[in-house]
PDB file of C-alpha atoms in Angstrom:
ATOM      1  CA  UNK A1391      99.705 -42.253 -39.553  1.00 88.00           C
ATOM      2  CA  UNK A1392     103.560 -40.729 -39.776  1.00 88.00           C
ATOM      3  CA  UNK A1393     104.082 -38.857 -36.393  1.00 85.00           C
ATOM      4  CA  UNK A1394     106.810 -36.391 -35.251  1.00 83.00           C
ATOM      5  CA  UNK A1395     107.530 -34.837 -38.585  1.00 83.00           C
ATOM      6  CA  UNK A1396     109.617 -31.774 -38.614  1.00 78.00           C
ATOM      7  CA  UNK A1397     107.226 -28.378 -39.509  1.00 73.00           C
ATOM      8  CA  UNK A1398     109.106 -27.983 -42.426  1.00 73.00           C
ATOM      9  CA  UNK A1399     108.643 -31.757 -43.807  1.00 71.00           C
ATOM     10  CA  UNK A1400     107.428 -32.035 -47.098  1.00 77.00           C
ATOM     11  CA  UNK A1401     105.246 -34.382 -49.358  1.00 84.00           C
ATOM     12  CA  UNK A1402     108.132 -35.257 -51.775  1.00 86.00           C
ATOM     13  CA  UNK A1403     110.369 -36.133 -48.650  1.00 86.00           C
ATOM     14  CA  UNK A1404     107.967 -38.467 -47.207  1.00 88.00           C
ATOM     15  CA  UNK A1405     107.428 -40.106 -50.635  1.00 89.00           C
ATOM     16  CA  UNK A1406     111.062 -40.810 -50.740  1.00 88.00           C
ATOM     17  CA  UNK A1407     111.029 -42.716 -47.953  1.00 87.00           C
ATOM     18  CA  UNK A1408     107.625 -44.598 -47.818  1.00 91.00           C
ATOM     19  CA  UNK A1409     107.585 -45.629 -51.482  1.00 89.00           C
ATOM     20  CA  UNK A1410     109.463 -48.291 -50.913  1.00 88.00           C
ATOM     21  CA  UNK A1411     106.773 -50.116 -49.266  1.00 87.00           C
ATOM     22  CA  UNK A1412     104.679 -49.895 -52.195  1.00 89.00           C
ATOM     23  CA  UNK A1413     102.766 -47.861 -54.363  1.00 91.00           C
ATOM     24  CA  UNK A1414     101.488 -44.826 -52.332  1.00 92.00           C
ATOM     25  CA  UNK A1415      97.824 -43.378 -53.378  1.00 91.00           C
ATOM     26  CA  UNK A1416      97.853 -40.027 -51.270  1.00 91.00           C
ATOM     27  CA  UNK A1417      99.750 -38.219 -48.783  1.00 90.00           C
ATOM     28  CA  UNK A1418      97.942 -35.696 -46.456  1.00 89.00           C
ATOM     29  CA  UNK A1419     100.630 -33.526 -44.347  1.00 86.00           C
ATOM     30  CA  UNK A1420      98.769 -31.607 -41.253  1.00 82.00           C
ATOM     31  CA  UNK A1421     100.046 -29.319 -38.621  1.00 69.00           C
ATOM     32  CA  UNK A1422     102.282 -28.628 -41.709  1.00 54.00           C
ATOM     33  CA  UNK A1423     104.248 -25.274 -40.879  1.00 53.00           C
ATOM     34  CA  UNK A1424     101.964 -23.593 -38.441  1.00 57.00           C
ATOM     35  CA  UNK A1425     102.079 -24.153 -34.339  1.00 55.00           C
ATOM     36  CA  UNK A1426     104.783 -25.192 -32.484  1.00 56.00           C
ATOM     37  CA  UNK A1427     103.882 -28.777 -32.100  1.00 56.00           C
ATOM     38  CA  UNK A1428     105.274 -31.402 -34.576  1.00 61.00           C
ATOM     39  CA  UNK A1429     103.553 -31.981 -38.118  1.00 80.00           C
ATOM     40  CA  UNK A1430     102.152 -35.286 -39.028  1.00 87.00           C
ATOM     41  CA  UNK A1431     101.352 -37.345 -41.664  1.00 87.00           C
ATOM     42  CA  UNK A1432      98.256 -39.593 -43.279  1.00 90.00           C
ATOM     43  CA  UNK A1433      99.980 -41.983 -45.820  1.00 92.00           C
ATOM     44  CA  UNK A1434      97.399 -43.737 -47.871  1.00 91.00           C
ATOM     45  CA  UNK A1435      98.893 -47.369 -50.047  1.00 90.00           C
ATOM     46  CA  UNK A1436      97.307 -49.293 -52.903  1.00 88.00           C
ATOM     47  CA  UNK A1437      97.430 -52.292 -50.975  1.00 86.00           C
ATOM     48  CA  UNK A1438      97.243 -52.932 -46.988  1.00 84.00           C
ATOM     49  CA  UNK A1439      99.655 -54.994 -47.089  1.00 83.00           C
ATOM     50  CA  UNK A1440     101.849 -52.489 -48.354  1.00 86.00           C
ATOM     51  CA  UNK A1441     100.736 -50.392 -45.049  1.00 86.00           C
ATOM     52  CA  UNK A1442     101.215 -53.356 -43.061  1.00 84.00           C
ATOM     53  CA  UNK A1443     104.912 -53.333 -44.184  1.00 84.00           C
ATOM     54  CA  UNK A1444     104.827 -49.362 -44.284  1.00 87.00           C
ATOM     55  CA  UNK A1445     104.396 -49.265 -40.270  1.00 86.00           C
ATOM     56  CA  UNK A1446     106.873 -52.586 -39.484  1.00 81.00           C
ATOM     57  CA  UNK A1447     109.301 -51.407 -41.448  1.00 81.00           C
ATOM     58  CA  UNK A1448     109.451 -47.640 -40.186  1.00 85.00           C
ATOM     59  CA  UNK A1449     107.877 -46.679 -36.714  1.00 82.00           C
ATOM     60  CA  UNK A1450     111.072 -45.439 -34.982  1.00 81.00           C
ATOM     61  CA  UNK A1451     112.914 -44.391 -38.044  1.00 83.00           C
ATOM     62  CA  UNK A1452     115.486 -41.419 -37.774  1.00 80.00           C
ATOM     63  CA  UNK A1453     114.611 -39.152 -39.993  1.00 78.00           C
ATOM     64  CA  UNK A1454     116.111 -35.993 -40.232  1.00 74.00           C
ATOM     65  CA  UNK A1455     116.605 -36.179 -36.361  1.00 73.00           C
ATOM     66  CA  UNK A1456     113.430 -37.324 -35.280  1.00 78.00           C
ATOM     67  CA  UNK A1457     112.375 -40.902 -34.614  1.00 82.00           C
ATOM     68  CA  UNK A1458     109.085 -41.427 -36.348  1.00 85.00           C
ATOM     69  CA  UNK A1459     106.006 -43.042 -35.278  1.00 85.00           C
ATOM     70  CA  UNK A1460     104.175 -44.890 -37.460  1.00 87.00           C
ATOM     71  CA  UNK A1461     101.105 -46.612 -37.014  1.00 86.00           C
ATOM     72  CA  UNK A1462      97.937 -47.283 -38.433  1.00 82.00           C
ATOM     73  CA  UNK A1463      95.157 -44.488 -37.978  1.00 77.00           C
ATOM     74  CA  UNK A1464      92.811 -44.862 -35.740  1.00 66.00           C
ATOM     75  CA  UNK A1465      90.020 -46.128 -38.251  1.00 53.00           C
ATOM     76  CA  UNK A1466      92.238 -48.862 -38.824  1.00 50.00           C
ATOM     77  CA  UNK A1467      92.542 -50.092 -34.895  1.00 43.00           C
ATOM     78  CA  UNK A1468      90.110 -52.172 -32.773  1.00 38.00           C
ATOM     79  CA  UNK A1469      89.032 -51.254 -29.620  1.00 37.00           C
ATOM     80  CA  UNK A1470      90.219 -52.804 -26.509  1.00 39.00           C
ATOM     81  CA  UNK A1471      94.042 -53.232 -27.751  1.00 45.00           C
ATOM     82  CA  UNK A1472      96.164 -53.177 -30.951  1.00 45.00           C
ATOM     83  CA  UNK A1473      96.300 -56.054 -33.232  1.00 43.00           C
ATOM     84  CA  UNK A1474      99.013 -57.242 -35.593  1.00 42.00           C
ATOM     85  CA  UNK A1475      97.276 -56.426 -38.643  1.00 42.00           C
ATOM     86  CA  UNK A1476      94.829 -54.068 -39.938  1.00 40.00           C
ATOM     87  CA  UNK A1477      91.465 -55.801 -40.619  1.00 39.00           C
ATOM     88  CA  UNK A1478      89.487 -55.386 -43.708  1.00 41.00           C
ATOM     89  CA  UNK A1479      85.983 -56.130 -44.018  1.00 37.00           C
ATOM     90  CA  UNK A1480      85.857 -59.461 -45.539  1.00 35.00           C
ATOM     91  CA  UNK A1481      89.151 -60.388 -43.103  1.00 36.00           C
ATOM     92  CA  UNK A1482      88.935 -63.133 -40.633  1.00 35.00           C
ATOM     93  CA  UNK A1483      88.651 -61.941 -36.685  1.00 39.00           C
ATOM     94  CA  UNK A1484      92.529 -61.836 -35.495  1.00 50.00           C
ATOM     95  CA  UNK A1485      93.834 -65.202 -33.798  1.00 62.00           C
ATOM     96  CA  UNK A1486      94.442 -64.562 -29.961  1.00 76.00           C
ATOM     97  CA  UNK A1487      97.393 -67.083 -28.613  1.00 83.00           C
ATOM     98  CA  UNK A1488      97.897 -68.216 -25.327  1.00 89.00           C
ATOM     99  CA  UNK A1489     101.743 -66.924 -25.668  1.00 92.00           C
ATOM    100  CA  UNK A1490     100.599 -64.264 -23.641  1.00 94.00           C
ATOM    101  CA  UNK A1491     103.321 -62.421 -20.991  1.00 96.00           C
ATOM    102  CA  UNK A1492     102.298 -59.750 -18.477  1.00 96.00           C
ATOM    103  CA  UNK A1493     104.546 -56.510 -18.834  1.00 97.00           C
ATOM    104  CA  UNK A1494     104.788 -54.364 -15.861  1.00 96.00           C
ATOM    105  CA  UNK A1495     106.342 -50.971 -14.710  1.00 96.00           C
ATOM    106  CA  UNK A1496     105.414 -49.390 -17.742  1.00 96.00           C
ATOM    107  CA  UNK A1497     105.821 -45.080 -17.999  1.00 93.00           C
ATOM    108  CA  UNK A1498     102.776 -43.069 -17.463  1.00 93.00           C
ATOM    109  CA  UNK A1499     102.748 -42.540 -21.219  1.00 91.00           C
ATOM    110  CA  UNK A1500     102.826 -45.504 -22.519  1.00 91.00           C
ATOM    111  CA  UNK A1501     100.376 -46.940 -25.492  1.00 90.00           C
ATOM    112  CA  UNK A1502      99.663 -50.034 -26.686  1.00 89.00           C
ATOM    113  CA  UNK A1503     101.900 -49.074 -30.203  1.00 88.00           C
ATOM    114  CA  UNK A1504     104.582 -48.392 -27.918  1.00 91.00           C
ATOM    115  CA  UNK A1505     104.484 -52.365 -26.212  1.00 94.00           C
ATOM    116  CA  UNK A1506     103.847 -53.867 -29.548  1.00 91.00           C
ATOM    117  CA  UNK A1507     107.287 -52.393 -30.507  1.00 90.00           C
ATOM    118  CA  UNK A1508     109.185 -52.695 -27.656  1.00 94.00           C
ATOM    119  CA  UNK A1509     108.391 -56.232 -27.299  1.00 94.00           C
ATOM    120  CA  UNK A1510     108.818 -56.959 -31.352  1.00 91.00           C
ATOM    121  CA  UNK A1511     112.239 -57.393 -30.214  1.00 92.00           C
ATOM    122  CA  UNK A1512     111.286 -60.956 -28.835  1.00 92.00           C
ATOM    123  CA  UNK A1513     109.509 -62.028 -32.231  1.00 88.00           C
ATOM    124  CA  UNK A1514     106.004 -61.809 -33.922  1.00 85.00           C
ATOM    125  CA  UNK A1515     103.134 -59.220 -31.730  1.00 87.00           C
ATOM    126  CA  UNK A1516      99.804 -60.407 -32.532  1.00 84.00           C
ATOM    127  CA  UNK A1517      98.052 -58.747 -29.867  1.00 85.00           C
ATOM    128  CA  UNK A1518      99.377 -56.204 -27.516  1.00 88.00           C
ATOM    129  CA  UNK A1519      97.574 -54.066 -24.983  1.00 89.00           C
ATOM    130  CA  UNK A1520      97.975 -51.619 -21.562  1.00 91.00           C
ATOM    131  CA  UNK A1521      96.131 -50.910 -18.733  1.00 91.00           C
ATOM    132  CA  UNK A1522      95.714 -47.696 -16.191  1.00 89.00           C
ATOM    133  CA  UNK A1523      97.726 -49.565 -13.620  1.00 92.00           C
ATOM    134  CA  UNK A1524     100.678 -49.397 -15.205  1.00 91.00           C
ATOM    135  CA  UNK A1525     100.520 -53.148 -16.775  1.00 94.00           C
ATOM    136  CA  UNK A1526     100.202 -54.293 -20.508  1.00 93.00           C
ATOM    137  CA  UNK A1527      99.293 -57.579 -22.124  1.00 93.00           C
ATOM    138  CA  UNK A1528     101.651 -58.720 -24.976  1.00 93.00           C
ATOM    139  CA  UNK A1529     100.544 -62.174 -27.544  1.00 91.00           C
ATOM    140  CA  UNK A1530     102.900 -63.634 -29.165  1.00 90.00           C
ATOM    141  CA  UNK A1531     102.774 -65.836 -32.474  1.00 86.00           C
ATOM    142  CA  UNK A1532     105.104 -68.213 -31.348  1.00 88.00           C
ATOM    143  CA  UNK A1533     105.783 -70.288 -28.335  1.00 93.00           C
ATOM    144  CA  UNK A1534     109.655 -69.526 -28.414  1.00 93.00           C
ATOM    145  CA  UNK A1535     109.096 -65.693 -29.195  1.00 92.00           C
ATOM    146  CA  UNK A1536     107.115 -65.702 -25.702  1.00 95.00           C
ATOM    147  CA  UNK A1537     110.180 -67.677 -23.765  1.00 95.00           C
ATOM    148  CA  UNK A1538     112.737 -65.309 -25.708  1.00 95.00           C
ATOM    149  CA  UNK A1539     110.929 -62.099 -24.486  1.00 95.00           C
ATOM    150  CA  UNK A1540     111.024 -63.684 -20.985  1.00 96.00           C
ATOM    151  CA  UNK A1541     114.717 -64.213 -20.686  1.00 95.00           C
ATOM    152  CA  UNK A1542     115.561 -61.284 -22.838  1.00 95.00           C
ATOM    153  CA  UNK A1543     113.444 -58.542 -22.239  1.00 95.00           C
ATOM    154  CA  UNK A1544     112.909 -58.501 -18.565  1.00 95.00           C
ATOM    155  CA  UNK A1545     114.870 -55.568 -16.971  1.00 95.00           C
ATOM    156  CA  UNK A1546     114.916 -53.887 -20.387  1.00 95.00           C
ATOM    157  CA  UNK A1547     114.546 -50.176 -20.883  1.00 95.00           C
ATOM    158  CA  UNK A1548     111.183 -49.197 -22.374  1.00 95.00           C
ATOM    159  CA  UNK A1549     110.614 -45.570 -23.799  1.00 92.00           C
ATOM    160  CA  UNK A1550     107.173 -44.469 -25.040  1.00 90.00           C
ATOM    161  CA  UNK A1551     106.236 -42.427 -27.785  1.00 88.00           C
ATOM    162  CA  UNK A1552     106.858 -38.886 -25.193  1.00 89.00           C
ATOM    163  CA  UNK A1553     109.990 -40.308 -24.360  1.00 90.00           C
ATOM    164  CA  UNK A1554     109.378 -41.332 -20.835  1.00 93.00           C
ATOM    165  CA  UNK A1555     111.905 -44.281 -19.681  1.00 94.00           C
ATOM    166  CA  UNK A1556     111.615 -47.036 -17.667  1.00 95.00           C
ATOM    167  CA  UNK A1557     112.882 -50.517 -16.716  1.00 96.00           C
ATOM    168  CA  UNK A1558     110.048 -53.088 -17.280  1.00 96.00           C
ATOM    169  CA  UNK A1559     109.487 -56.310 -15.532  1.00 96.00           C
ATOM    170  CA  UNK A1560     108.139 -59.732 -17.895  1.00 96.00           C
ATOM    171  CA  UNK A1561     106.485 -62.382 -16.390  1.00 95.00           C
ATOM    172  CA  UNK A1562     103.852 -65.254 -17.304  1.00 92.00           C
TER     173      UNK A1562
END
């Protein structure tokens, strides 16, 4: 899924940019040119992996003057919380960690694709989650990425997807 797309975005634009993660198999514009909300996207790859690398490698991209959002479509997500991969049939169930920090003071708005990349600043997301209260659940991979996202991403501004700020609090 390719979000906040200009109206008058087209396919041979988007295949500029995305090809680089690997070899694309269909794009599907919608919203495209009608309505006054933004136009999105449905970006299909050869590979998942490619995907994988697809929405790393590009959610919050400028491009020309909006910051994309880039995620995996909904058939691809769990319930309960987003994962750090997609999962294919055959794929083993994701590992959970106990490198697990509590985020609070998150905006209204908030998702859990908005934590996952707000806290990728600290290292590797493998699970990441939010509640109604204003809270979110964030796994890490590593030990280390955990500690580094306690010292350096407490205080830190966190904007959702509608732009909504706010100053988050990290603990254990």
């Amino acid at each position: 899924f390719v979000g906040n797309l200009l109206a008058n975005e087209q396919e041979k634009e988007l295949e500029e940019l995305f090809h680089r993660y690997g070899r694309i198999r269909s794009i599907k514009l919608k919203n495209h040119g009608g309505g006054r909300s933004p136009s999105f996207a449905f970006i299909t790859f050869q590979d998942p992996q490619e995907a994988e690398n697809a929405v790393s490698g590009s959610n919050g991209y400028k491009f020309c003057s909006c910051c994309l959002r880039v995620e995996f479509a909904r058939s691809c997500r769990r319930a309960g919380g987003g994962y750090g991969k997609s999962r294919g049939n055959n794929a083993p169930p994701h590992r959970r960690t106990e490198y697990r920090v509590l985020v609070s003071e998150l905006t209204p708005s908030r998702s859990w694709q908005d934590l996952k990349d707000h806290m990728r600043k600290a290292g590797d997301v493998c699970y990441a989650d939010v509640h109604k209260d204003g809270t979110g659940i964030v796994e890490f991979v590593r030990k280390d990425e955990m500690e580094y996202a306690l010292r350096k991403l407490e205080d830190t501004k966190f904007c959702s997807h509608k732009r909504e700020t706010s100053y988050i609090r990290v603990s254990v």
